[in-house]
Short mmCIF file of C-alpha atoms in Angstrom, two decimals:
data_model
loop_
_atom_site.label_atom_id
_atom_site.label_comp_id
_atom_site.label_asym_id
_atom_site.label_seq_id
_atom_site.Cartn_x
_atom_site.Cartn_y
_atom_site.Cartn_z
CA UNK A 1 -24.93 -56.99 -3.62
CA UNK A 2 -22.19 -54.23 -5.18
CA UNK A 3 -20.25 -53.38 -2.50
CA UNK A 4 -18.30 -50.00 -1.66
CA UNK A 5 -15.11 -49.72 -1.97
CA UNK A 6 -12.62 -50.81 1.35
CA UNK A 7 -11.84 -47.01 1.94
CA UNK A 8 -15.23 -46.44 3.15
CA UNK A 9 -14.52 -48.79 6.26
CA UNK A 10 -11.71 -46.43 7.17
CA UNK A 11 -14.31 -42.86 6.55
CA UNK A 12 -17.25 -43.90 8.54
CA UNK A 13 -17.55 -44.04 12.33
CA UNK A 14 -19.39 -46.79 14.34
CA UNK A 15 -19.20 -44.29 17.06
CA UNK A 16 -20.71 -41.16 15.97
CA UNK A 17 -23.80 -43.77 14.14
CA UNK A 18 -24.15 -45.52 17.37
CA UNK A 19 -24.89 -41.98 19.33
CA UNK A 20 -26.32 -40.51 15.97
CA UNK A 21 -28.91 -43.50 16.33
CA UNK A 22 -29.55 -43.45 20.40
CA UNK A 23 -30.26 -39.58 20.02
CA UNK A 24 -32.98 -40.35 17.16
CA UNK A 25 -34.54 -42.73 19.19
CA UNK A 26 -35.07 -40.42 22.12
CA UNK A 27 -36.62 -37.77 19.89
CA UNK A 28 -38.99 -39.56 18.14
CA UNK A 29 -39.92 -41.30 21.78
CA UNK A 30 -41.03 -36.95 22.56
CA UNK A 31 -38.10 -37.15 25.11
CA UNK A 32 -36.58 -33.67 26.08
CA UNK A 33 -32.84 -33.58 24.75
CA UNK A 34 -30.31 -31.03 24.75
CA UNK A 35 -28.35 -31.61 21.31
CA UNK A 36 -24.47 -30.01 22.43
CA UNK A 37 -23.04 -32.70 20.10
CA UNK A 38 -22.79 -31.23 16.87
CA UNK A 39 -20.42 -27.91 16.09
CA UNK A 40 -23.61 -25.96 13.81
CA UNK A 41 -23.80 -22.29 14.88
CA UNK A 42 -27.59 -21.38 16.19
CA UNK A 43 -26.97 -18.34 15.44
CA UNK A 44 -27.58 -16.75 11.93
CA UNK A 45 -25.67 -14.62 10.05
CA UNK A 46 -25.35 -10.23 10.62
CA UNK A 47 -29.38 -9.23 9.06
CA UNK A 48 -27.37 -7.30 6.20
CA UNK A 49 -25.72 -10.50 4.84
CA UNK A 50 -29.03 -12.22 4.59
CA UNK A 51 -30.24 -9.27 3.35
CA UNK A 52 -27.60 -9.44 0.61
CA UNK A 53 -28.21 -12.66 -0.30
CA UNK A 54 -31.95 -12.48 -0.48
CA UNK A 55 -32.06 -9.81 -2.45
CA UNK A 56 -29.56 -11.47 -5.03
CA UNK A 57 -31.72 -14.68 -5.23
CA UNK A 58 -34.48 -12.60 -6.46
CA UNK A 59 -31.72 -11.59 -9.82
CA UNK A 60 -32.63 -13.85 -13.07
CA UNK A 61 -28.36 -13.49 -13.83
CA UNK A 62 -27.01 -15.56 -10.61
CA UNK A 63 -27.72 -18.74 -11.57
CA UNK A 64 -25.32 -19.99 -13.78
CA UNK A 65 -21.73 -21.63 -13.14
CA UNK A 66 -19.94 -19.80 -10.77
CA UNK A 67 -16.89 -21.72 -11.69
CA UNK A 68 -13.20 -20.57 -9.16
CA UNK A 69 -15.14 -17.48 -7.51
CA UNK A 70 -15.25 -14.10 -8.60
CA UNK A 71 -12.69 -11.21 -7.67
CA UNK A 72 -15.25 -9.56 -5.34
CA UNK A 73 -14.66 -12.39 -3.43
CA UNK A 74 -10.86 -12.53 -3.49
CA UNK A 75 -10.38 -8.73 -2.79
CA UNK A 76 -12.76 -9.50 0.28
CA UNK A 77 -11.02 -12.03 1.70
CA UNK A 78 -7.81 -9.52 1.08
CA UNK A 79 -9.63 -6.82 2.56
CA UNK A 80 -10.32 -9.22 6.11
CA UNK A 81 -6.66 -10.64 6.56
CA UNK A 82 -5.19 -7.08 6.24
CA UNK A 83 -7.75 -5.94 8.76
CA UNK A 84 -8.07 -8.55 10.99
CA UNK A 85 -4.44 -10.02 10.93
CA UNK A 86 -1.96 -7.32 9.34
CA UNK A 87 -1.41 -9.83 6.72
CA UNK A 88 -0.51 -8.66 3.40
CA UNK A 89 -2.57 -10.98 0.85
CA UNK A 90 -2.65 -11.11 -2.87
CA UNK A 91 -5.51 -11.96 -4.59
CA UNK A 92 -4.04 -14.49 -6.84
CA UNK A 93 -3.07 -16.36 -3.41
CA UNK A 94 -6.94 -16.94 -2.57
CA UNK A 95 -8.97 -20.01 -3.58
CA UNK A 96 -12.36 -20.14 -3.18
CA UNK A 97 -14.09 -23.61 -1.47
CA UNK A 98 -17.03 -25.16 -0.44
CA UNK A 99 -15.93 -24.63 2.77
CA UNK A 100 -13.03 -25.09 4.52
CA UNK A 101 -13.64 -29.15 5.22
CA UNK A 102 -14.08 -29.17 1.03
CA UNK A 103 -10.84 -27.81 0.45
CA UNK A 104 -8.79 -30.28 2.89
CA UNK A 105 -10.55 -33.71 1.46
CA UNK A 106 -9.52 -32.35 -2.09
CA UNK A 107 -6.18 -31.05 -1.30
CA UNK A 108 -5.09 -34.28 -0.12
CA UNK A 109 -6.17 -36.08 -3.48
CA UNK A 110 -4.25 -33.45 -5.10
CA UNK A 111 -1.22 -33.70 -3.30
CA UNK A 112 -0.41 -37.14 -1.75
CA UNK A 113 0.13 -40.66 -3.36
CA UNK A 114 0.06 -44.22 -1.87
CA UNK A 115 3.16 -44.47 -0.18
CA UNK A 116 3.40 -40.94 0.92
CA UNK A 117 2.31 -39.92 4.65
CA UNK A 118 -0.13 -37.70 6.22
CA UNK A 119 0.77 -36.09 9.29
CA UNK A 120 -1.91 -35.13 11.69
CA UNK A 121 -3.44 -34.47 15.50
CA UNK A 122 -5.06 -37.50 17.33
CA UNK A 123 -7.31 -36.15 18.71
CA UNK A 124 -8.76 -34.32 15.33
CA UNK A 125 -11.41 -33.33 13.69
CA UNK A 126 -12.81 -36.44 11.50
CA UNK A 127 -11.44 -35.02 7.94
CA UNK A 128 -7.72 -35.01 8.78
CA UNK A 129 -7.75 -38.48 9.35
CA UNK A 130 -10.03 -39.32 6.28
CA UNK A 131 -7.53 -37.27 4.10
CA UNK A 132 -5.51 -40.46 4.03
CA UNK A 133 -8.46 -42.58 3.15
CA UNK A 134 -9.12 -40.49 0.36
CA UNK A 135 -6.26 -40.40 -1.09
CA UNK A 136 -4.75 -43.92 -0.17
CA UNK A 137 -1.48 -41.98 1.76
CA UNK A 138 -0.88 -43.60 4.93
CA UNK A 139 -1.14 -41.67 8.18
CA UNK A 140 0.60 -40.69 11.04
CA UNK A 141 -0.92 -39.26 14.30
CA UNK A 142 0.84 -37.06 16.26
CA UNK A 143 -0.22 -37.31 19.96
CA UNK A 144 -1.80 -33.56 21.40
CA UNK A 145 -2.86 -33.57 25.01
CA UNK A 146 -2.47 -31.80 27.84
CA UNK A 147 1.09 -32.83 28.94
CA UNK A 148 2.24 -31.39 26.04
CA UNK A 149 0.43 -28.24 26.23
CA UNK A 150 -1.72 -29.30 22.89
CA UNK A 151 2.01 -28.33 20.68
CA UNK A 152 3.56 -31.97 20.21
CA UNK A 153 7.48 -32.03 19.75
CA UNK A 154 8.08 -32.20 16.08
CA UNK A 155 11.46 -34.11 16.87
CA UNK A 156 9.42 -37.20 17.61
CA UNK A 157 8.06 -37.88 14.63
CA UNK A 158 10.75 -40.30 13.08
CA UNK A 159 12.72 -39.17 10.73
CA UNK A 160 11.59 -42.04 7.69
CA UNK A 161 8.28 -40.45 8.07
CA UNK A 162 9.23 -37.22 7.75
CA UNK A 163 10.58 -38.09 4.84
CA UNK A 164 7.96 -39.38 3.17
CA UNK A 165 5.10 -37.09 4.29
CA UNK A 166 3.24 -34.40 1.98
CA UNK A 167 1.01 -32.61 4.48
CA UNK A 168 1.23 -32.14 7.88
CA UNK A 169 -2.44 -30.82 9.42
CA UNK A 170 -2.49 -28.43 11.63
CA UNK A 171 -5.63 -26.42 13.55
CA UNK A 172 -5.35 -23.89 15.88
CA UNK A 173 -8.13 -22.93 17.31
CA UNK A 174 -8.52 -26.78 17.62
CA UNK A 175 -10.97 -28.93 17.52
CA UNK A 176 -11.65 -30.90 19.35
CA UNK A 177 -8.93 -29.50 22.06
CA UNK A 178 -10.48 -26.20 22.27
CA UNK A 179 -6.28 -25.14 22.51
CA UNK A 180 -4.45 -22.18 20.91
CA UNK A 181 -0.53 -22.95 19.81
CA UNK A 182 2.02 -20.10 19.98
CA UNK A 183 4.13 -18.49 17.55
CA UNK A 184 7.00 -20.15 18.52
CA UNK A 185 5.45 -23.40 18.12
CA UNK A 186 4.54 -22.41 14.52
CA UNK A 187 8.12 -20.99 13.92
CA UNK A 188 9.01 -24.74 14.40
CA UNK A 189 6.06 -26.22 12.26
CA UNK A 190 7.18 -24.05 9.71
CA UNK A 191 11.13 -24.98 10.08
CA UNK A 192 10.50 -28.48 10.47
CA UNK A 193 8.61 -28.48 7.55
CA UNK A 194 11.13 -26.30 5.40
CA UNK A 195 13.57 -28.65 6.52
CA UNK A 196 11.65 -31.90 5.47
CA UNK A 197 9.45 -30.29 2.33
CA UNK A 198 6.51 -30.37 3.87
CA UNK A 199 2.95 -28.74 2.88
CA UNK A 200 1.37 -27.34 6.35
CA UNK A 201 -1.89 -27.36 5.79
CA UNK A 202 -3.62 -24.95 8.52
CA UNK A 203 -6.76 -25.43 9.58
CA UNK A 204 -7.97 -21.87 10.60
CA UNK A 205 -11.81 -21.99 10.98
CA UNK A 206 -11.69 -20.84 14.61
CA UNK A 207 -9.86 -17.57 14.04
CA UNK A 208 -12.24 -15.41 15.31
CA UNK A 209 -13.51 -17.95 18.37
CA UNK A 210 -10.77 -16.67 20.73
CA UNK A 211 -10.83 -16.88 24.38
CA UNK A 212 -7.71 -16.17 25.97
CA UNK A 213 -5.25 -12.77 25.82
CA UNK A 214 -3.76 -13.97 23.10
CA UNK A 215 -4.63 -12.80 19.12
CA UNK A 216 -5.58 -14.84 16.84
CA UNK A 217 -2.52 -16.59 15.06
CA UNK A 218 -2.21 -17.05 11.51
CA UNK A 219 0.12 -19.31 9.83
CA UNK A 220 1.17 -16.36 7.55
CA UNK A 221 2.49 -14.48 10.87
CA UNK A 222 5.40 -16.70 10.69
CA UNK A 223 8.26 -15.81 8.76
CA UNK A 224 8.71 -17.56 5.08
CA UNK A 225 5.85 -19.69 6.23
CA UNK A 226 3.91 -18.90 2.68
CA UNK A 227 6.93 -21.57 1.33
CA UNK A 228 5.65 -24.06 2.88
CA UNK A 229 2.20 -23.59 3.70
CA UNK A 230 -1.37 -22.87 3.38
CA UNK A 231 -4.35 -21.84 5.10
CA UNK A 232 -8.07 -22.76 4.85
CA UNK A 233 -10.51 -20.70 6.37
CA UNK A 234 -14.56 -20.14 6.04
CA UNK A 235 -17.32 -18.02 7.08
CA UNK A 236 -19.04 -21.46 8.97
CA UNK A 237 -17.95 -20.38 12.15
CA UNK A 238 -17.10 -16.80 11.88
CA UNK A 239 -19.99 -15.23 10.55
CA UNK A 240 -22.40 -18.65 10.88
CA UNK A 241 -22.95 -19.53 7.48
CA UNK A 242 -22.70 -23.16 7.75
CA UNK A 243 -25.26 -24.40 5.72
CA UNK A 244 -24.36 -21.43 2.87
CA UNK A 245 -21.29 -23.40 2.32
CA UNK A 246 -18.28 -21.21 1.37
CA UNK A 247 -14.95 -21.03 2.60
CA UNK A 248 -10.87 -20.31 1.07
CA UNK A 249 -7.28 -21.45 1.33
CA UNK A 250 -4.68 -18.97 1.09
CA UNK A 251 -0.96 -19.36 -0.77
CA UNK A 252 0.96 -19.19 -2.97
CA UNK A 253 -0.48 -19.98 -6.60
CA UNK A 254 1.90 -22.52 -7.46
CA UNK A 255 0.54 -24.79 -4.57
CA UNK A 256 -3.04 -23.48 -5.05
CA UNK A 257 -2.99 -24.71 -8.44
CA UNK A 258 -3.08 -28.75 -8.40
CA UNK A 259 -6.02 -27.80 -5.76
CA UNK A 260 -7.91 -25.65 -8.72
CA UNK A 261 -7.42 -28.37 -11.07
CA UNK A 262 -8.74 -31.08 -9.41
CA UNK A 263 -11.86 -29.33 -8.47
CA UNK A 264 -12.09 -27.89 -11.49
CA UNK A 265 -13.69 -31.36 -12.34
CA UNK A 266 -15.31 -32.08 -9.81
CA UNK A 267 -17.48 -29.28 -8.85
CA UNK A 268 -18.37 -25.62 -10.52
CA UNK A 269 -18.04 -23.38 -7.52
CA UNK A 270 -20.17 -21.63 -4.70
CA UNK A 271 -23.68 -20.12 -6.07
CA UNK A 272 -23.37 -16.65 -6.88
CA UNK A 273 -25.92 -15.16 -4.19
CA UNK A 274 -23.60 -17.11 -1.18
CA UNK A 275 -20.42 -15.37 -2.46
CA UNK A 276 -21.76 -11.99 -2.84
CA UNK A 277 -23.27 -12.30 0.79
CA UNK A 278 -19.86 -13.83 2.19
CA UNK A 279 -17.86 -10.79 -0.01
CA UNK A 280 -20.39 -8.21 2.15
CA UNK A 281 -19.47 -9.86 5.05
CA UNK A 282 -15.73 -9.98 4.99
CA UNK A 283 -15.54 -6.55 3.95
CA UNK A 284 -18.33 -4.45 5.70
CA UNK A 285 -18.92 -6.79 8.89
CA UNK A 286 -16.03 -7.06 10.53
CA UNK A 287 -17.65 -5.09 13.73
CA UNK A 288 -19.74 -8.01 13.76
CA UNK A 289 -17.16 -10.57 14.44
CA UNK A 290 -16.32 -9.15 18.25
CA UNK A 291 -19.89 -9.28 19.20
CA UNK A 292 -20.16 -12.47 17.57
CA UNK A 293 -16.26 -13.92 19.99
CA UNK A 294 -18.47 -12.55 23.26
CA UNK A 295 -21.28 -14.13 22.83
CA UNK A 296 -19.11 -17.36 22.92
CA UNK A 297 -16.84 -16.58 25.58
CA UNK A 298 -19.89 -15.88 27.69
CA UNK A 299 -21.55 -19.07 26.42
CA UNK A 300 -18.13 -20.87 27.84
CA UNK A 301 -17.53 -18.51 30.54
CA UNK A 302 -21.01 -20.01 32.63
CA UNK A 303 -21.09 -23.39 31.17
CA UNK A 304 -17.64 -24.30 32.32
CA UNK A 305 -18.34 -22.56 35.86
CA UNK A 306 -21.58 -24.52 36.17
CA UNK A 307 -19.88 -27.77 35.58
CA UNK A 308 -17.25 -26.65 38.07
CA UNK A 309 -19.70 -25.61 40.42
CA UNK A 310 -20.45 -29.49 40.32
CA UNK A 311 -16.90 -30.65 41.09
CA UNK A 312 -16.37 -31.61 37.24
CA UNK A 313 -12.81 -29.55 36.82
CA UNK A 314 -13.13 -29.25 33.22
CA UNK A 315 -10.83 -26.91 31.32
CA UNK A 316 -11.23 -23.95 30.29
CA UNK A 317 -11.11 -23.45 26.33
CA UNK A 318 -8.55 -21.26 24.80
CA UNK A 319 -10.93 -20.53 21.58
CA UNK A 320 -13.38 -22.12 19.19
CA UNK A 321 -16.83 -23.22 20.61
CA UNK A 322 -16.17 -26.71 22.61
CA UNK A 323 -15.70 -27.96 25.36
CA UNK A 324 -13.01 -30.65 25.68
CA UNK A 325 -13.63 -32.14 29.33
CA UNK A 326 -11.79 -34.79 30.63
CA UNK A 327 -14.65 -37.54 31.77
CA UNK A 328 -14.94 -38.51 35.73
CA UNK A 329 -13.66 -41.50 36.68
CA UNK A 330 -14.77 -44.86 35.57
CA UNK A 331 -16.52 -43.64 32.93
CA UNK A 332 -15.25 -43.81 29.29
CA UNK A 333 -16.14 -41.63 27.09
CA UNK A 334 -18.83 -43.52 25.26
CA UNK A 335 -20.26 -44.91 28.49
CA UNK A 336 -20.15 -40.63 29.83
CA UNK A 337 -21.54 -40.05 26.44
CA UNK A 338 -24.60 -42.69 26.99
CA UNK A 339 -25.18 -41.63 30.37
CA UNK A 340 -26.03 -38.27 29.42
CA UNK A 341 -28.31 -39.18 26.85
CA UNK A 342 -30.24 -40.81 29.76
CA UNK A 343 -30.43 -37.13 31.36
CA UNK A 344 -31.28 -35.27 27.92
CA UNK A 345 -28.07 -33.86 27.01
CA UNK A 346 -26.28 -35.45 23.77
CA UNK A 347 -22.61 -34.92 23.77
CA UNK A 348 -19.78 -36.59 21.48
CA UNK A 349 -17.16 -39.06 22.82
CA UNK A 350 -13.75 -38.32 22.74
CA UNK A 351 -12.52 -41.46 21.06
CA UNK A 352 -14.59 -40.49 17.78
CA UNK A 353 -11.94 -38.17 16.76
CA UNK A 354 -9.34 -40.74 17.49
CA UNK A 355 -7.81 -42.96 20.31
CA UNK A 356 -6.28 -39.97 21.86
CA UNK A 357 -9.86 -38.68 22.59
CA UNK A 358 -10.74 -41.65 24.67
CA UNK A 359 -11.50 -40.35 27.98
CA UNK A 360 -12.88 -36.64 27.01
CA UNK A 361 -16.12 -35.85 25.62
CA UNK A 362 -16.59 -32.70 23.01
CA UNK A 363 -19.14 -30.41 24.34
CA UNK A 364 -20.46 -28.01 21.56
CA UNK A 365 -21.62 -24.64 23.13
CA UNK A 366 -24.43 -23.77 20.39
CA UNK A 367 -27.36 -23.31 22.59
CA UNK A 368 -28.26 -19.87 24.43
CA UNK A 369 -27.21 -19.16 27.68
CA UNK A 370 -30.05 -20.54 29.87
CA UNK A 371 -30.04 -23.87 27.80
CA UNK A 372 -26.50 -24.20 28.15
CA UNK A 373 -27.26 -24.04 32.17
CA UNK A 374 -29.95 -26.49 31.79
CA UNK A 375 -27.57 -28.81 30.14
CA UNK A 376 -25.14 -28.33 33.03
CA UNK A 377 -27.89 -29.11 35.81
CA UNK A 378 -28.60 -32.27 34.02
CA UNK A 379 -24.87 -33.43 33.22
CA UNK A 380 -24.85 -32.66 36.83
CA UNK A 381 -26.40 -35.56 37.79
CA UNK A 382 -25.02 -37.70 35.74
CA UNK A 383 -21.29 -37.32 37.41
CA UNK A 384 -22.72 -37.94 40.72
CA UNK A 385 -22.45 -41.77 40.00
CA UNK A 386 -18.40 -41.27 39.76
CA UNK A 387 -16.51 -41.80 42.57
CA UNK A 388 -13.99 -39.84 41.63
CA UNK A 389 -14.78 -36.40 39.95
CA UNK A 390 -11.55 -34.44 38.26
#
């Protein structure tokens, strides 16, 4: 047998195919389940984006190579930072992706080399960590948890391996934290990363997922951040296009560049029909988008007060569309994870997103109101066998 190569040890997760598997088993036994586990909007997108795209489907001149993405497209994505931010963006400074998870994979093959570091949150979302895998950089986790307010000290990374790092990953709205940083936090990403030529990558798919007072905070806010730094964003989240996979990353062209190369051979761009729909959306939409942020925050609002009304103090998201609860006591957060299974409710444990996670389980708040409250009433009864509910 041809086996893979010793990278793909490092990219797959025995924990998210062991609940992947237990889930599958319960569905095709006709069980009831409650499937919170997964970040996919199930919602669909404003009626005049689909609209838009089904009526450009129907055109016999959209189906050929669509190549970098066409200027509608980069004047749109203008168009929505200067709206929605007061950020002054140039079109040459947008690159179009296949969402925003394409565009961090490939810019870590097209920036970092064996021997060169990765910098990035444990817990995280899966890619950051696979970034080194990819591209055979090693990787260092920087702890974020709630004693340090989800904004670890840059002054504890040591200094050799600030020296050798390329990219240091950053995402805010987080996932899995559910946190929001604050602009003086990114004033010191962006110095410490001036200091030690560093490329921030920001991960910014949550923009628009905001619970708290604060507004949403791009990297770009921050003084002379565009010298060290970019900024991926899609329309996954924001306007739930998942599946019509299209995102950007915003900066200057010079670092944009080895980015647009690479893919340049590996892929010929988003089909015409999902960019004209996403180039609709991010310019005549934007009313949308605050609709779109309530029906979250009330999503949150009575699924965290439901748990609470059960004793299970779990925190209260700043943004994005999880919950990041800290698991009763003794429970880990695979055995929490299993547990609810048995009561119909799949959730992911905490430790899948690293070993920082272990002891939280990611809740993912993409079912309606009523279901959510279901799924609450059922998780209920699973943290009646702790002892000792935080």
């Amino acid at each position: 047998m041809i086996q893979p190569s010793e990278r793909m040890t490092t990219l797959s997760s025995s924990i998210f195919a062991e609940m992947a598997e237990k889930k599958q088993a319960k569905l095709s036994a006709g069980e009831d389940i409650i499937d919170l586990s997964i970040g996919s909007p199930d919602l669909p997108p404003p009626t005049s984006v689909r609209d838009i795209m089904a009526e450009s489907v129907k055109k016999e001149d959209q189906y050929g190579y669509a190549l970098q993405g066409n200027a509608e497209f980069q004047r749109a994505v203008t168009h929505y930072y200067k709206e929605r931010f007061h950020i002054n963006i140039h079109t040459e400074e947008v690159l179009q992706l296949m969402g925003s998870q394409d565009g961090l994979a490939h810019l870590a093959l097209a920036y970092a080399d064996p021997g060169d570091y990765i910098i990035a949150p444990d817990p995280s979302y899966p890619i950051y960590t696979a970034c080194a895998s990819l591209s055979g950089a090693s990787l260092y986790k920087l702890p974020v948890n709630e004693e340090n307010q989800f904004m670890p000290d840059f002054d504890h990374i040591p200094i050799d391996i600030a020296k050798k790092a390329k990219l240091l990953i950053m995402n805010y709205p987080g996932n899995p934290t559910a946190a929001v940083a604050t602009k003086e936090y990114f004033q010191k990403a962006v110095a410490f990363a001036l200091e030690h030529n560093i490329l921030i990558v920001h991960d910014f798919a949550y923009a628009e997922l905001i619970f708290c007072d604060d507004k949403p905070l791009s990297i770009f806010h921050i003084e002379d951040a565009k010298k060290t730094a970019v900024e991926c964003n899609s329309l996954s989240k924001s306007f739930n296009m998942a599946g019509a996979r299209i995102g950007y990353v915003i900066g200057f062209p010079s670092y944009l560049k080895p980015l647009a190369d690479l893919k340049s051979n590996i892929d010929y761009g988003v089909f015409h029909p999902v960019q004209k729909a996403a180039s609709y959306a991010l310019t005549n939409e934007l009313s949308f988008l605050e609709e779109h942020r309530q029906t979250y925050k009330r999503r949150c609002d009575i699924f965290v007060e439901k748990l609470r009304s059960f004793d299970w103090h779990v925190r209260m998201p700043d943004g994005g569309m999880f919950v990041w609860a800290k698991v009763p006591t003794p429970f880990t957060s695979l055995s929490f994870a299993l547990e609810a299974l048995e009561y119909g409710v799949v959730v992911t444990p905490g430790n899948a997103f690293g070993d920082g996670g272990e002891g939280y389980v990611r809740i993912a708040l993409v079912q309606d109101e009523i279901t959510l409250l279901e799924a609450a009433e059922r998780l209920s009864r699973c943290i009646t066998y702790s002892p000792d509910i935080h």
